[in-house]
mmCIF file of C-alpha atoms and ligand atoms in Angstrom:
data_model
loop_
_atom_site.group_PDB
_atom_site.id
_atom_site.type_symbol
_atom_site.label_atom_id
_atom_site.label_comp_id
_atom_site.label_asym_id
_atom_site.label_seq_id
_atom_site.Cartn_x
_atom_site.Cartn_y
_atom_site.Cartn_z
ATOM 1 C CA UNK A 1 -98.803 140.946 64.519
ATOM 2 C CA UNK A 2 -95.911 141.868 66.844
ATOM 3 C CA UNK A 3 -92.365 142.319 65.561
ATOM 4 C CA UNK A 4 -91.341 139.097 67.198
ATOM 5 C CA UNK A 5 -94.062 137.158 65.474
ATOM 6 C CA UNK A 6 -93.344 138.513 62.033
ATOM 7 C CA UNK A 7 -89.530 138.177 62.260
ATOM 8 C CA UNK A 8 -87.891 134.924 61.239
ATOM 9 C CA UNK A 9 -85.976 133.159 63.934
ATOM 10 C CA UNK A 10 -82.465 132.076 62.971
ATOM 11 C CA UNK A 11 -82.695 129.044 60.635
ATOM 12 C CA UNK A 12 -86.355 129.913 59.961
ATOM 13 C CA UNK A 13 -86.029 132.173 56.950
ATOM 14 C CA UNK A 14 -87.925 130.583 54.040
ATOM 15 C CA UNK A 15 -86.522 131.921 50.799
ATOM 16 C CA UNK A 16 -87.463 128.936 48.716
ATOM 17 C CA UNK A 17 -90.911 127.921 47.486
ATOM 18 C CA UNK A 18 -90.854 124.158 48.295
ATOM 19 C CA UNK A 19 -93.519 123.375 45.665
ATOM 20 C CA UNK A 20 -93.982 120.095 47.575
ATOM 21 C CA UNK A 21 -96.689 118.927 45.141
ATOM 22 C CA UNK A 22 -94.237 118.922 42.254
ATOM 23 C CA UNK A 23 -91.620 116.585 43.905
ATOM 24 C CA UNK A 24 -93.608 113.503 42.803
ATOM 25 C CA UNK A 25 -93.618 114.710 39.174
ATOM 26 C CA UNK A 26 -90.596 112.933 37.627
ATOM 27 C CA UNK A 27 -90.570 115.250 34.644
ATOM 28 C CA UNK A 28 -90.274 118.231 36.976
ATOM 29 C CA UNK A 29 -87.491 116.581 39.000
ATOM 30 C CA UNK A 30 -85.522 115.655 35.858
ATOM 31 C CA UNK A 31 -85.940 119.084 34.336
ATOM 32 C CA UNK A 32 -84.700 120.818 37.491
ATOM 33 C CA UNK A 33 -81.702 118.471 37.548
ATOM 34 C CA UNK A 34 -80.669 119.558 34.035
ATOM 35 C CA UNK A 35 -81.327 123.353 34.124
ATOM 36 C CA UNK A 36 -78.186 125.536 33.983
ATOM 37 C CA UNK A 37 -79.258 127.692 36.875
ATOM 38 C CA UNK A 38 -79.852 124.790 39.283
ATOM 39 C CA UNK A 39 -77.822 125.292 42.427
ATOM 40 C CA UNK A 40 -76.523 122.499 44.601
ATOM 41 C CA UNK A 41 -75.517 122.733 48.292
ATOM 42 C CA UNK A 42 -72.863 119.964 48.523
ATOM 43 C CA UNK A 43 -72.146 118.018 51.680
ATOM 44 C CA UNK A 44 -69.397 115.404 52.212
ATOM 45 C CA UNK A 45 -70.298 112.662 54.652
ATOM 46 C CA UNK A 46 -72.994 114.878 56.168
ATOM 47 C CA UNK A 47 -70.852 118.049 56.481
ATOM 48 C CA UNK A 48 -71.472 121.156 54.423
ATOM 49 C CA UNK A 49 -68.476 122.869 52.877
ATOM 50 C CA UNK A 50 -66.991 126.302 53.621
ATOM 51 C CA UNK A 51 -65.897 128.810 51.002
ATOM 52 C CA UNK A 52 -64.184 131.586 52.988
ATOM 53 C CA UNK A 53 -66.647 131.051 55.824
ATOM 54 C CA UNK A 54 -69.738 131.016 53.621
ATOM 55 C CA UNK A 55 -71.932 128.022 52.639
ATOM 56 C CA UNK A 56 -70.411 126.589 49.458
ATOM 57 C CA UNK A 57 -72.965 126.323 46.657
ATOM 58 C CA UNK A 58 -72.404 125.239 43.011
ATOM 59 C CA UNK A 59 -74.449 126.220 40.003
ATOM 60 C CA UNK A 60 -74.672 123.773 37.163
ATOM 61 C CA UNK A 61 -73.647 126.316 34.485
ATOM 62 C CA UNK A 62 -70.697 127.478 36.533
ATOM 63 C CA UNK A 63 -69.217 123.975 37.187
ATOM 64 C CA UNK A 64 -70.257 121.827 34.241
ATOM 65 C CA UNK A 65 -67.088 119.704 34.350
ATOM 66 C CA UNK A 66 -67.836 118.647 37.869
ATOM 67 C CA UNK A 67 -71.646 118.464 37.776
ATOM 68 C CA UNK A 68 -72.504 117.215 34.285
ATOM 69 C CA UNK A 69 -70.814 113.762 34.634
ATOM 70 C CA UNK A 70 -72.382 113.366 38.089
ATOM 71 C CA UNK A 71 -75.889 114.195 36.927
ATOM 72 C CA UNK A 72 -75.449 111.958 33.893
ATOM 73 C CA UNK A 73 -74.952 109.055 36.323
ATOM 74 C CA UNK A 74 -77.691 110.184 38.786
ATOM 75 C CA UNK A 75 -80.609 110.944 36.456
ATOM 76 C CA UNK A 76 -81.375 107.273 35.592
ATOM 77 C CA UNK A 77 -81.447 106.518 39.357
ATOM 78 C CA UNK A 78 -84.324 108.858 40.234
ATOM 79 C CA UNK A 79 -87.057 106.923 42.098
ATOM 80 C CA UNK A 80 -85.229 103.585 41.745
ATOM 81 C CA UNK A 81 -83.698 101.384 44.489
ATOM 82 C CA UNK A 82 -80.250 102.220 43.111
ATOM 83 C CA UNK A 83 -80.921 105.807 44.118
ATOM 84 C CA UNK A 84 -80.141 104.972 47.778
ATOM 85 C CA UNK A 85 -76.779 106.226 48.936
ATOM 86 C CA UNK A 86 -75.425 102.693 49.582
ATOM 87 C CA UNK A 87 -75.643 102.084 45.805
ATOM 88 C CA UNK A 88 -75.308 105.538 44.260
ATOM 89 C CA UNK A 89 -72.935 107.141 46.760
ATOM 90 C CA UNK A 90 -75.214 110.176 46.964
ATOM 91 C CA UNK A 91 -78.191 111.429 48.877
ATOM 92 C CA UNK A 92 -79.986 114.092 46.879
ATOM 93 C CA UNK A 93 -82.914 116.207 48.075
ATOM 94 C CA UNK A 94 -84.910 118.890 46.291
ATOM 95 C CA UNK A 95 -85.179 122.036 48.430
ATOM 96 C CA UNK A 96 -87.339 124.364 46.304
ATOM 97 C CA UNK A 97 -87.459 127.207 43.761
ATOM 98 C CA UNK A 98 -85.912 130.518 44.820
ATOM 99 C CA UNK A 99 -88.678 133.072 45.353
ATOM 100 C CA UNK A 100 -88.698 136.558 43.933
ATOM 101 C CA UNK A 101 -86.926 135.632 40.699
ATOM 102 C CA UNK A 102 -90.013 135.345 38.473
ATOM 103 C CA UNK A 103 -88.990 138.190 36.185
ATOM 104 C CA UNK A 104 -85.296 137.197 35.772
ATOM 105 C CA UNK A 105 -84.205 136.360 32.224
ATOM 106 C CA UNK A 106 -83.439 132.640 31.738
ATOM 107 C CA UNK A 107 -85.108 131.685 34.983
ATOM 108 C CA UNK A 108 -86.277 128.065 35.327
ATOM 109 C CA UNK A 109 -89.937 127.747 34.407
ATOM 110 C CA UNK A 110 -92.249 124.725 34.750
ATOM 111 C CA UNK A 111 -95.729 124.567 33.360
ATOM 112 C CA UNK A 112 -95.382 128.278 32.690
ATOM 113 C CA UNK A 113 -96.193 129.208 36.266
ATOM 114 C CA UNK A 114 -93.605 127.709 38.614
ATOM 115 C CA UNK A 115 -90.463 129.866 38.352
ATOM 116 C CA UNK A 116 -87.184 130.333 40.173
ATOM 117 C CA UNK A 117 -83.698 128.801 40.525
ATOM 118 C CA UNK A 118 -84.026 125.167 41.640
ATOM 119 C CA UNK A 119 -82.023 124.248 44.771
ATOM 120 C CA UNK A 120 -80.843 120.815 45.812
ATOM 121 C CA UNK A 121 -78.930 119.476 48.802
ATOM 122 C CA UNK A 122 -76.477 116.712 47.776
ATOM 123 C CA UNK A 123 -74.513 114.613 50.237
ATOM 124 C CA UNK A 124 -71.658 112.501 48.893
ATOM 125 C CA UNK A 125 -70.967 109.183 50.629
ATOM 126 C CA UNK A 126 -68.778 107.611 47.959
ATOM 127 C CA UNK A 127 -66.468 104.592 47.941
ATOM 128 C CA UNK A 128 -64.993 102.317 45.273
ATOM 129 C CA UNK A 129 -68.254 100.300 45.167
ATOM 130 C CA UNK A 130 -70.718 103.201 44.690
ATOM 131 C CA UNK A 131 -71.918 104.447 41.285
ATOM 132 C CA UNK A 132 -70.419 107.913 41.989
ATOM 133 C CA UNK A 133 -66.725 107.274 42.671
ATOM 134 C CA UNK A 134 -64.213 109.188 44.893
ATOM 135 C CA UNK A 135 -62.442 110.307 41.698
ATOM 136 C CA UNK A 136 -65.661 112.017 40.521
ATOM 137 C CA UNK A 137 -65.608 114.541 43.377
ATOM 138 C CA UNK A 138 -61.890 115.227 43.941
ATOM 139 C CA UNK A 139 -62.488 118.988 43.739
ATOM 140 C CA UNK A 140 -64.905 118.819 46.655
ATOM 141 C CA UNK A 141 -62.725 116.635 48.841
ATOM 142 C CA UNK A 142 -60.029 119.361 48.865
ATOM 143 C CA UNK A 143 -62.457 121.808 50.557
ATOM 144 C CA UNK A 144 -62.910 122.468 54.258
ATOM 145 C CA UNK A 145 -66.003 121.403 56.180
ATOM 146 C CA UNK A 146 -68.183 124.280 57.486
ATOM 147 C CA UNK A 147 -67.826 124.593 61.228
ATOM 148 C CA UNK A 148 -70.595 125.549 63.645
ATOM 149 C CA UNK A 149 -69.154 128.999 64.396
ATOM 150 C CA UNK A 150 -69.242 129.822 60.683
ATOM 151 C CA UNK A 151 -72.886 128.752 60.565
ATOM 152 C CA UNK A 152 -73.848 131.125 63.367
ATOM 153 C CA UNK A 153 -71.996 133.982 61.722
ATOM 154 C CA UNK A 154 -73.914 133.615 58.452
ATOM 155 C CA UNK A 155 -76.891 135.803 57.528
ATOM 156 C CA UNK A 156 -80.240 134.145 58.254
ATOM 157 C CA UNK A 157 -81.044 133.403 54.645
ATOM 158 C CA UNK A 158 -77.834 131.402 54.180
ATOM 159 C CA UNK A 159 -78.068 129.680 57.562
ATOM 160 C CA UNK A 160 -81.676 128.709 56.812
ATOM 161 C CA UNK A 161 -80.650 127.166 53.397
ATOM 162 C CA UNK A 162 -77.954 125.200 55.255
ATOM 163 C CA UNK A 163 -80.435 124.070 57.914
ATOM 164 C CA UNK A 164 -83.025 123.058 55.309
ATOM 165 C CA UNK A 165 -80.528 120.898 53.337
ATOM 166 C CA UNK A 166 -78.849 119.476 56.455
ATOM 167 C CA UNK A 167 -82.102 118.283 58.065
ATOM 168 C CA UNK A 168 -83.292 116.396 54.985
ATOM 169 C CA UNK A 169 -79.779 114.902 54.252
ATOM 170 C CA UNK A 170 -79.359 113.879 57.883
ATOM 171 C CA UNK A 171 -82.630 111.963 57.707
ATOM 172 C CA UNK A 172 -81.747 110.346 54.359
ATOM 173 C CA UNK A 173 -78.406 109.188 55.712
ATOM 174 C CA UNK A 174 -79.805 107.651 58.915
ATOM 175 C CA UNK A 175 -83.010 105.920 57.733
ATOM 176 C CA UNK A 176 -81.586 103.234 55.486
ATOM 177 C CA UNK A 177 -83.768 100.305 56.400
ATOM 178 C CA UNK A 178 -87.517 99.814 56.620
ATOM 179 C CA UNK A 179 -88.810 99.993 60.195
ATOM 180 C CA UNK A 180 -91.541 97.466 59.147
ATOM 181 C CA UNK A 181 -89.391 94.642 57.720
ATOM 182 C CA UNK A 182 -85.727 95.669 57.651
ATOM 183 C CA UNK A 183 -85.467 95.775 53.840
ATOM 184 C CA UNK A 184 -83.423 98.599 52.284
ATOM 185 C CA UNK A 185 -85.384 101.771 51.640
ATOM 186 C CA UNK A 186 -84.886 104.104 48.692
ATOM 187 C CA UNK A 187 -85.732 107.760 48.110
ATOM 188 C CA UNK A 188 -88.785 108.933 46.196
ATOM 189 C CA UNK A 189 -90.113 112.403 45.317
ATOM 190 C CA UNK A 190 -86.750 114.032 44.932
ATOM 191 C CA UNK A 191 -85.370 112.727 48.175
ATOM 192 C CA UNK A 192 -88.325 113.743 50.426
ATOM 193 C CA UNK A 193 -89.881 110.309 51.079
ATOM 194 C CA UNK A 194 -88.452 106.812 51.568
ATOM 195 C CA UNK A 195 -90.036 103.600 50.230
ATOM 196 C CA UNK A 196 -89.585 99.990 51.377
ATOM 197 C CA UNK A 197 -87.948 97.960 48.616
ATOM 198 C CA UNK A 198 -89.473 94.604 49.748
ATOM 199 C CA UNK A 199 -91.481 93.224 46.800
ATOM 200 C CA UNK A 200 -92.090 89.817 48.438
ATOM 201 C CA UNK A 201 -95.775 89.734 49.317
ATOM 202 C CA UNK A 202 -95.123 86.637 51.562
ATOM 203 C CA UNK A 203 -93.088 88.808 53.910
ATOM 204 C CA UNK A 204 -95.131 90.904 56.192
ATOM 205 C CA UNK A 205 -94.183 94.652 56.341
ATOM 206 C CA UNK A 206 -96.179 97.086 58.463
ATOM 207 C CA UNK A 207 -94.824 100.030 56.474
ATOM 208 C CA UNK A 208 -95.337 98.752 52.948
ATOM 209 C CA UNK A 209 -98.749 97.256 53.756
ATOM 210 C CA UNK A 210 -100.032 100.158 55.862
ATOM 211 C CA UNK A 211 -103.571 101.176 55.039
ATOM 212 C CA UNK A 212 -102.991 104.904 55.106
ATOM 213 C CA UNK A 213 -99.491 105.405 53.724
ATOM 214 C CA UNK A 214 -96.766 103.099 52.569
ATOM 215 C CA UNK A 215 -93.768 105.478 52.692
ATOM 216 C CA UNK A 216 -91.634 106.979 55.433
ATOM 217 C CA UNK A 217 -91.616 110.730 55.782
ATOM 218 C CA UNK A 218 -88.753 112.921 57.100
ATOM 219 C CA UNK A 219 -88.532 113.144 60.861
ATOM 220 C CA UNK A 220 -88.662 116.301 62.942
ATOM 221 C CA UNK A 221 -88.380 116.065 66.750
ATOM 222 C CA UNK A 222 -90.507 118.741 68.432
ATOM 223 C CA UNK A 223 -89.077 120.476 71.501
ATOM 224 C CA UNK A 224 -91.032 122.875 73.694
ATOM 225 C CA UNK A 225 -89.113 125.869 74.986
ATOM 226 C CA UNK A 226 -90.904 128.148 77.348
ATOM 227 C CA UNK A 227 -90.316 131.491 79.069
ATOM 228 C CA UNK A 228 -91.922 131.632 82.498
ATOM 229 C CA UNK A 229 -93.292 135.034 83.612
ATOM 230 C CA UNK A 230 -95.422 136.347 86.435
ATOM 231 C CA UNK A 231 -98.921 137.494 85.473
ATOM 232 C CA UNK A 232 -97.832 141.207 85.451
ATOM 233 C CA UNK A 233 -94.566 140.292 83.575
ATOM 234 C CA UNK A 234 -92.486 142.043 86.281
ATOM 235 C CA UNK A 235 -90.636 138.777 87.041
ATOM 236 C CA UNK A 236 -89.192 136.121 84.732
ATOM 237 C CA UNK A 237 -87.894 132.719 85.834
ATOM 238 C CA UNK A 238 -84.672 131.704 84.161
ATOM 239 C CA UNK A 239 -82.670 128.521 84.764
ATOM 240 C CA UNK A 240 -79.119 127.255 84.592
ATOM 241 C CA UNK A 241 -78.801 123.789 83.157
ATOM 242 C CA UNK A 242 -76.491 121.095 84.554
ATOM 243 C CA UNK A 243 -76.078 119.672 81.047
ATOM 244 C CA UNK A 244 -74.714 122.893 79.594
ATOM 245 C CA UNK A 245 -72.553 123.614 82.657
ATOM 246 C CA UNK A 246 -69.396 125.273 81.324
ATOM 247 C CA UNK A 247 -67.237 128.213 82.520
ATOM 248 C CA UNK A 248 -69.949 130.485 81.164
ATOM 249 C CA UNK A 249 -72.768 131.074 83.643
ATOM 250 C CA UNK A 250 -75.740 130.943 81.305
ATOM 251 C CA UNK A 251 -79.350 131.373 82.444
ATOM 252 C CA UNK A 252 -82.033 130.589 79.859
ATOM 253 C CA UNK A 253 -85.614 129.355 79.392
ATOM 254 C CA UNK A 254 -86.875 125.815 80.146
ATOM 255 C CA UNK A 255 -86.876 123.301 77.293
ATOM 256 C CA UNK A 256 -87.581 119.617 76.687
ATOM 257 C CA UNK A 257 -88.709 117.111 74.087
ATOM 258 C CA UNK A 258 -92.378 116.666 73.552
ATOM 259 C CA UNK A 259 -93.770 113.223 74.251
ATOM 260 C CA UNK A 260 -96.324 111.180 72.259
ATOM 261 C CA UNK A 261 -99.971 112.089 72.919
ATOM 262 C CA UNK A 262 -99.058 115.468 74.491
ATOM 263 C CA UNK A 263 -100.245 118.876 73.431
ATOM 264 C CA UNK A 264 -97.713 121.697 73.142
ATOM 265 C CA UNK A 265 -99.367 123.345 76.128
ATOM 266 C CA UNK A 266 -99.279 120.197 78.295
ATOM 267 C CA UNK A 267 -95.680 119.525 77.373
ATOM 268 C CA UNK A 268 -94.780 123.092 78.532
ATOM 269 C CA UNK A 269 -96.696 122.606 81.835
ATOM 270 C CA UNK A 270 -94.965 119.260 82.435
ATOM 271 C CA UNK A 271 -91.471 120.525 81.628
ATOM 272 C CA UNK A 272 -91.946 123.630 83.861
ATOM 273 C CA UNK A 273 -93.143 121.545 86.788
ATOM 274 C CA UNK A 274 -90.589 118.760 86.377
ATOM 275 C CA UNK A 275 -87.611 121.102 86.083
ATOM 276 C CA UNK A 276 -88.563 123.962 88.408
ATOM 277 C CA UNK A 277 -91.567 122.796 90.458
ATOM 278 C CA UNK A 278 -93.502 125.860 89.251
ATOM 279 C CA UNK A 279 -97.206 125.325 88.471
ATOM 280 C CA UNK A 280 -98.309 127.112 85.353
ATOM 281 C CA UNK A 281 -101.750 126.921 83.707
ATOM 282 C CA UNK A 282 -101.659 129.687 81.125
ATOM 283 C CA UNK A 283 -99.427 128.709 78.141
ATOM 284 C CA UNK A 284 -99.435 130.181 74.663
ATOM 285 C CA UNK A 285 -97.215 129.744 71.656
ATOM 286 C CA UNK A 286 -95.057 132.719 70.666
ATOM 287 C CA UNK A 287 -92.781 131.599 67.816
ATOM 288 C CA UNK A 288 -90.848 128.605 66.506
ATOM 289 C CA UNK A 289 -87.463 127.752 65.133
ATOM 290 C CA UNK A 290 -86.057 124.854 63.093
ATOM 291 C CA UNK A 291 -82.851 123.662 64.783
ATOM 292 C CA UNK A 292 -80.547 121.454 62.653
ATOM 293 C CA UNK A 293 -78.669 119.690 65.440
ATOM 294 C CA UNK A 294 -79.865 117.263 64.306
ATOM 295 C CA UNK A 295 -83.541 117.643 63.330
ATOM 296 C CA UNK A 296 -85.469 119.582 65.981
ATOM 297 C CA UNK A 297 -88.347 122.049 65.867
ATOM 298 C CA UNK A 298 -88.179 124.447 68.797
ATOM 299 C CA UNK A 299 -91.768 125.473 69.735
ATOM 300 C CA UNK A 300 -91.319 128.700 71.640
ATOM 301 C CA UNK A 301 -93.965 129.436 74.247
ATOM 302 C CA UNK A 302 -94.843 131.765 77.109
ATOM 303 C CA UNK A 303 -96.024 130.408 80.422
ATOM 304 C CA UNK A 304 -97.719 132.752 82.868
ATOM 305 C CA UNK A 305 -97.773 132.000 86.528
ATOM 306 C CA UNK A 306 -100.431 133.216 88.954
ATOM 307 C CA UNK A 307 -98.512 133.692 92.205
ATOM 308 C CA UNK A 308 -100.348 132.400 95.303
ATOM 309 C CA UNK A 309 -97.553 131.262 97.584
ATOM 310 C CA UNK A 310 -97.551 127.796 95.991
ATOM 311 C CA UNK A 311 -97.567 128.074 92.158
ATOM 312 C CA UNK A 312 -94.373 130.191 91.955
ATOM 313 C CA UNK A 313 -92.203 128.247 94.414
ATOM 314 C CA UNK A 314 -89.086 126.809 92.801
ATOM 315 C CA UNK A 315 -88.174 123.175 93.489
ATOM 316 C CA UNK A 316 -85.248 121.621 91.662
ATOM 317 C CA UNK A 317 -85.616 118.128 93.117
ATOM 318 C CA UNK A 318 -88.050 116.442 90.678
ATOM 319 C CA UNK A 319 -85.868 115.480 87.730
ATOM 320 C CA UNK A 320 -82.736 117.379 88.896
ATOM 321 C CA UNK A 321 -81.831 118.632 85.389
ATOM 322 C CA UNK A 322 -81.156 122.159 86.592
ATOM 323 C CA UNK A 323 -78.247 123.556 88.575
ATOM 324 C CA UNK A 324 -80.327 126.613 89.509
ATOM 325 C CA UNK A 325 -83.500 128.507 88.706
ATOM 326 C CA UNK A 326 -84.406 131.961 89.910
ATOM 327 C CA UNK A 327 -87.040 134.635 89.515
ATOM 328 C CA UNK A 328 -85.276 137.662 88.039
ATOM 329 C CA UNK A 329 -86.550 141.245 87.702
ATOM 330 C CA UNK A 330 -87.817 141.770 84.171
ATOM 331 C CA UNK A 331 -86.698 145.410 84.497
ATOM 332 C CA UNK A 332 -83.034 144.216 84.933
ATOM 333 C CA UNK A 333 -83.293 141.706 82.087
ATOM 334 C CA UNK A 334 -84.816 144.410 79.807
ATOM 335 C CA UNK A 335 -81.855 146.720 80.503
ATOM 336 C CA UNK A 336 -79.432 143.911 79.571
ATOM 337 C CA UNK A 337 -81.308 143.305 76.265
ATOM 338 C CA UNK A 338 -81.409 147.049 75.512
ATOM 339 C CA UNK A 339 -77.586 147.113 75.776
ATOM 340 C CA UNK A 340 -77.149 144.028 73.574
ATOM 341 C CA UNK A 341 -75.446 144.663 70.265
ATOM 342 C CA UNK A 342 -76.642 141.471 68.558
ATOM 343 C CA UNK A 343 -73.384 139.558 68.706
ATOM 344 C CA UNK A 344 -72.810 136.505 70.861
ATOM 345 C CA UNK A 345 -74.506 136.193 74.192
ATOM 346 C CA UNK A 346 -76.298 138.869 76.214
ATOM 347 C CA UNK A 347 -74.293 140.205 79.184
ATOM 348 C CA UNK A 348 -76.570 140.197 82.191
ATOM 349 C CA UNK A 349 -75.597 141.164 85.718
ATOM 350 C CA UNK A 350 -72.269 140.059 87.218
ATOM 351 C CA UNK A 351 -70.900 137.197 85.142
ATOM 352 C CA UNK A 352 -74.335 135.861 84.082
ATOM 353 C CA UNK A 353 -75.006 135.527 80.344
ATOM 354 C CA UNK A 354 -78.335 135.103 78.552
ATOM 355 C CA UNK A 355 -78.744 133.477 75.150
ATOM 356 C CA UNK A 356 -78.014 135.571 72.027
ATOM 357 C CA UNK A 357 -80.318 136.388 69.136
ATOM 358 C CA UNK A 358 -79.631 133.145 67.159
ATOM 359 C CA UNK A 359 -81.442 131.216 69.890
ATOM 360 C CA UNK A 360 -85.254 131.160 70.137
ATOM 361 C CA UNK A 361 -84.814 131.581 73.930
ATOM 362 C CA UNK A 362 -83.592 135.097 73.294
ATOM 363 C CA UNK A 363 -86.805 135.927 71.434
ATOM 364 C CA UNK A 364 -88.959 134.473 74.181
ATOM 365 C CA UNK A 365 -87.111 136.469 76.893
ATOM 366 C CA UNK A 366 -87.435 139.572 74.727
ATOM 367 C CA UNK A 367 -91.171 138.781 74.297
ATOM 368 C CA UNK A 368 -91.587 138.927 78.104
ATOM 369 C CA UNK A 369 -89.573 142.151 78.326
ATOM 370 C CA UNK A 370 -91.676 143.788 75.564
ATOM 371 C CA UNK A 371 -94.899 142.755 77.352
ATOM 372 C CA UNK A 372 -93.531 144.242 80.614
ATOM 373 C CA UNK A 373 -92.528 147.468 78.857
ATOM 374 C CA UNK A 374 -95.922 147.787 77.205
ATOM 375 C CA UNK A 375 -97.576 147.509 80.588
ATOM 376 C CA UNK A 376 -95.222 150.168 81.902
ATOM 377 C CA UNK A 377 -96.125 152.359 78.962
ATOM 378 C CA UNK A 378 -92.515 152.533 77.708
ATOM 379 C CA UNK A 379 -93.089 150.628 74.426
HETATM 380 ZN ZN1 ZN B 1 -90.758 97.121 54.695
#
């Protein structure tokens, strides 16, 4: 496996064992919610909190005066309709058990084999009507929300924990009503599924009465992002978006949302043709990246173009999303990446910038450069 394939993209570092099969075990959920080591990543109204630029996390044993009274109120609500944030004031989601801690003294253990600090995301949406009250979380309301720059300056482990919690909590906060009948939904399985609360069998509900499954699962929106290279990797096509048009002149890869009934490869071919007019048959996946703004999965691919005087011709007039697209010399792009120190964007020629290492586009561009260098015998 190449270095790019084995390395985690930013937001893609999995340090928790999600033990997804244990989420439906109420005894497991309740025992994690009462263990002293259990660590919560608190959010207020959907925003994580900053402690000197880091992701604020609270351990039960370290903040019993804050957490014990909250958990005392929340434990009876597990898997009940009152567990929904409109009633409780809280969205709670189990993230997993920290890996690599099996030998630590006092570590949480379940059924003698599942070990590690339990992690939860918890998003407070309190008011005077909710079970958790504003006065229960005064200490948190004095803190500062985490800003996006702080997120991108974190190490990958911390950023990935943030991303994991944010994507579940974002889903829980938005999907309040059943898409089948409009009844309120409430969280099951430690905040990883939502169930329709409609018990009236006279009222039709496509979700509750579905033959295969009667719950709603978290949503992830897949996006294809593709680097376009010539067959010999000596040229790479990069584009400047109209949407991201700022003072910075940024050239990057092509990206777009996947559509229903589309393969990853077909979505890449469609996006490439719609945006650049280039015809590309040969598409392969390279890497992927969760992207928590709000709940995307970036599926990073490589598209190889066989130049024949037609396939490689750039036309920006189909959906007119791009300000410009150009074939650049991979040699020049490689030199820019070689000089990159890992911070911010990559300085390319003149005032052109390329995406930095927190973006999957960087890894796709690097993938093309590495392929080119390998062919040149310099890697
Ligand atoms: Zn329903």
